Coordinates of C-alpha atoms and ligand atoms in Angstrom, one line a residue:
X10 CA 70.5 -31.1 -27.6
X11 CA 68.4 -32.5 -25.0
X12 CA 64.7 -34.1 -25.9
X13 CA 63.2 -35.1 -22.7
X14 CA 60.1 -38.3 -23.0
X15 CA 57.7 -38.9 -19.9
X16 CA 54.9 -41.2 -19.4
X17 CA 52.6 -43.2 -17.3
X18 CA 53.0 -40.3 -14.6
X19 CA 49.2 -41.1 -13.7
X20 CA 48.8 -37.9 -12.2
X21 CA 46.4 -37.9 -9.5
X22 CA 45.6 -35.9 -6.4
X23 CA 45.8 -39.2 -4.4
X24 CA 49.7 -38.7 -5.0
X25 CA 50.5 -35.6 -4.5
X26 CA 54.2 -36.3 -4.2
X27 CA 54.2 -37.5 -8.4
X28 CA 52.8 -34.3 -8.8
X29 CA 55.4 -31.7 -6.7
X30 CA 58.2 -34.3 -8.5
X31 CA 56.7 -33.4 -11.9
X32 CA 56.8 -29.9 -11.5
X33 CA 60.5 -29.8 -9.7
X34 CA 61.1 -31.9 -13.3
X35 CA 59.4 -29.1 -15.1
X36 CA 61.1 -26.1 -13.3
X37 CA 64.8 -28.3 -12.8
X38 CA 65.2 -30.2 -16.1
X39 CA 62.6 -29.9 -18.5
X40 CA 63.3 -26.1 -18.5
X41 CA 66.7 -26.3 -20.2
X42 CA 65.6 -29.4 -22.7
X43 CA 65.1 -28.5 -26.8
X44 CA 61.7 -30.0 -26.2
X45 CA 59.3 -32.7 -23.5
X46 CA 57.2 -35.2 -25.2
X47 CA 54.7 -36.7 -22.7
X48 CA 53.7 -39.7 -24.2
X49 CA 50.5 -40.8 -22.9
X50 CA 48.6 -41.4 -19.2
X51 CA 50.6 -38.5 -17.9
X52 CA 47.1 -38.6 -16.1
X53 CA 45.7 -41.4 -14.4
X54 CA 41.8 -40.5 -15.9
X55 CA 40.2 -37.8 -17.5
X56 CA 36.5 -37.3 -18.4
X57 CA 36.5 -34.1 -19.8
X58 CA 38.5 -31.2 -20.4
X59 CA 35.7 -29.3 -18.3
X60 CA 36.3 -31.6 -15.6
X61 CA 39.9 -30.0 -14.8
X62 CA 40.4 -28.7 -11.3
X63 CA 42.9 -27.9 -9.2
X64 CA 45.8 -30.3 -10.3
X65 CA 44.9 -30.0 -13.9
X66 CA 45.4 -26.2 -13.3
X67 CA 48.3 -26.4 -11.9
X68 CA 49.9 -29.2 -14.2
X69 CA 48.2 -26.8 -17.0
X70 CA 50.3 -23.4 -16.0
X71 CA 53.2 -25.5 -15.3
X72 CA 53.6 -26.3 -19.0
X73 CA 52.2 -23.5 -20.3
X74 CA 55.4 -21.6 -18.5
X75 CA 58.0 -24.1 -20.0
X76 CA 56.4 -22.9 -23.5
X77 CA 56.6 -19.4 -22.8
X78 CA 60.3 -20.1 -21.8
X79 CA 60.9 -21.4 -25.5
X80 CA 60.6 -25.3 -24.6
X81 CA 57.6 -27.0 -27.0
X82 CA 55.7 -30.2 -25.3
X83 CA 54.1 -32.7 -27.2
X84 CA 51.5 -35.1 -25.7
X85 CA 50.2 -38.5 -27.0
X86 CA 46.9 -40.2 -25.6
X87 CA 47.0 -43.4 -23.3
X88 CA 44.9 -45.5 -22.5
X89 CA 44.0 -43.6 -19.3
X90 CA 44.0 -39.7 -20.6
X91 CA 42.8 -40.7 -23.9
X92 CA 40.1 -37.9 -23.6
X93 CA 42.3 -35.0 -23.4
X94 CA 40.8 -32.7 -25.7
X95 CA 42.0 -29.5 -28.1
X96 CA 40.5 -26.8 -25.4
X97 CA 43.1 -28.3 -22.3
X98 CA 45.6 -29.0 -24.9
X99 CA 45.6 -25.3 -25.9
X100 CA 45.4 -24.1 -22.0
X101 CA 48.7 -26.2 -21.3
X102 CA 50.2 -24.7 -24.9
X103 CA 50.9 -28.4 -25.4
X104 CA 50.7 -30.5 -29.0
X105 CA 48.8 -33.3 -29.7
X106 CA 50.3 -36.1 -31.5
X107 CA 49.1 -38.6 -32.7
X108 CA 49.8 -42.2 -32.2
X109 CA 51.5 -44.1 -33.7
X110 CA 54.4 -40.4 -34.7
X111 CA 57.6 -40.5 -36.3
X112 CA 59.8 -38.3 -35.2
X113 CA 63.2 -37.4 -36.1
X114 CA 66.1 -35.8 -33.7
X115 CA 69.7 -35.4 -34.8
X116 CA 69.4 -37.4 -38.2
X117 CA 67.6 -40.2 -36.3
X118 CA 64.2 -41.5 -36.9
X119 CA 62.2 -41.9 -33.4
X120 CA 59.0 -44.4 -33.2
X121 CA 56.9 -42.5 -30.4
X122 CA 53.7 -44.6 -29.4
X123 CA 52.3 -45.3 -26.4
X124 CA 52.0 -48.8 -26.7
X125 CA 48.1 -50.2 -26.0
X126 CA 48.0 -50.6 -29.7
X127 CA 50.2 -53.0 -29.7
X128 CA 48.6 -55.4 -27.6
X129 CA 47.0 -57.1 -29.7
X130 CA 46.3 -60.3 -27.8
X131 CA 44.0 -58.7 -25.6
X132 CA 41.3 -58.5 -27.7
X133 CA 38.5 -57.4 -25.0
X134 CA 41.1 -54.5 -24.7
X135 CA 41.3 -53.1 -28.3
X136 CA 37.3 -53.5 -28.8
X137 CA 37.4 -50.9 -25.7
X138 CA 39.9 -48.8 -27.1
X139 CA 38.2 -48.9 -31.1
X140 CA 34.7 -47.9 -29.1
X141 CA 36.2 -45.5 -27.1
X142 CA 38.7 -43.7 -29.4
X143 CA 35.1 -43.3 -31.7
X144 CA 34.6 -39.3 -32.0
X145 CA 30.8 -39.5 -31.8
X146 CA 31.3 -42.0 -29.0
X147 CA 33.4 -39.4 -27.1
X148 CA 30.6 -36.5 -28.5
X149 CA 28.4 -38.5 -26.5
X150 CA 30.6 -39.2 -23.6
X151 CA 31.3 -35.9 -23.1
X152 CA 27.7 -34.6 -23.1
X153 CA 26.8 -36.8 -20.5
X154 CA 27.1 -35.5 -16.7
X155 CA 30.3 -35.3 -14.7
X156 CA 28.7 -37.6 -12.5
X157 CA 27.9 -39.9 -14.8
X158 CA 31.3 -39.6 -16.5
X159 CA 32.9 -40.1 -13.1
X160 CA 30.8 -43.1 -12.6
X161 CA 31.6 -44.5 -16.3
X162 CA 34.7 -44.2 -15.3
X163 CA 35.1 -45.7 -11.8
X164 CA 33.3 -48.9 -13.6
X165 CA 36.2 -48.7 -16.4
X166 CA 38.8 -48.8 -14.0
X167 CA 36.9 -51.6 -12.1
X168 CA 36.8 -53.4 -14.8
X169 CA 40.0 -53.2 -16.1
X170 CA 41.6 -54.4 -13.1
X171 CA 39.1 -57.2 -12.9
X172 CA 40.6 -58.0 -16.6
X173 CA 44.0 -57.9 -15.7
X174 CA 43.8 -59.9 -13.3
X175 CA 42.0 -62.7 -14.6
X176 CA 43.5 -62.7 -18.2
X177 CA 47.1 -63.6 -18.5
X178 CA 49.7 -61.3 -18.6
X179 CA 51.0 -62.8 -21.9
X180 CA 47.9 -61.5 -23.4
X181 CA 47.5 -58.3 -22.3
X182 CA 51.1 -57.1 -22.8
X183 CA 52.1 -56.2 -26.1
X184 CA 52.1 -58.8 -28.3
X185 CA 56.1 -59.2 -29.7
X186 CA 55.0 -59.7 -33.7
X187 CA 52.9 -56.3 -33.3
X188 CA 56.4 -55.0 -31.6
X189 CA 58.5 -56.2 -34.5
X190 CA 55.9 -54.7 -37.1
X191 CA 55.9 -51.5 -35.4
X192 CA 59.0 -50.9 -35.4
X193 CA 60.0 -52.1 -39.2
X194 CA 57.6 -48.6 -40.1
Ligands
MN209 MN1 49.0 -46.9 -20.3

């Protein structure tokens, strides 16, 4: 029995390297595993399943191969991909989990989260992530223009690393109570 878990891949055409390693992973390993969880920012943004191109294509048909050859993949959001929606999900043949899941392999219960929730220090973080993870905030989002989208995000990202940077690291990693709660579930 062999369960493969990925994340933080942040796939990107700006590395295309990440991407040809993640599909030698696909066609050398991940082929002969039970099942592939992905758990979260396999993709460094997305803005809409209508905003797939070429890599999401090809990442897209990669897994959607590794189903057909009897493998199952499960994907959890991050805080990047967060967006990834039912239509891609059902291109790739992939699951959506959610997150926080409980999973259990060989007798043994399996926590699989991605892990923004529990940084719970950062508090400009999780008022993001609560506005953002808001359906009829995404319904909106999503309506709007690539463009526009692509420009949302760009600022996002901007941001973000403006945060990081000036916010210490002790707050926005996870927070070590939220860890221990998690993990007494
Ligand atoms: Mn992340």
């Amino acid at each position: 029995m062999t369960t493969l878990f990925i994340s933080d891949l942040h796939l990107d055409t700006a590395r295309p390297q990440i991407v040809e390693q993640f599909l030698a992973f696909v066609r050398d390993e991940a082929a002969h595993a039970d099942a592939l969880y992905i758990l979260g920012d396999f993709f460094e943004a997305w803005i809409g399943d209508d905003a797939a191109g070429e890599l999401e294509n090809t990442v897209a048909d990669a897994l959607a191969a590794l189903h057909a050859q009897g493998v199952p993949v499960f994907f959890m959001h991050g805080n990047r991909d967060f967006l990834l929606g039912d239509a891609w999900a059902r291109r790739a043949r992939l699951t959506i989990l959610p997150d926080p899941s409980v999973i259990e392999i060989e007798g043994e219960r399996i926590l699989l989260m991605h892990g923004d929730t529990l940084c719970t220090d950062d508090e400009a973080y999780q008022a993001f992530r609560t506005q953002t993870r808001d359906p009829q905030w995404q319904r909106a989002f999503l309506s709007r223009t690539l463009a526009e989208r692509r420009a949302f995000a760009a600022q996002a990202r901007a941001g973000s690393q403006r945060h990081t940077r000036s916010v210490a690291e002790v707050i926005t990693d996870v927070n070590p109570d939220a860890v221990q709660t998690a993990l007494r579930m």
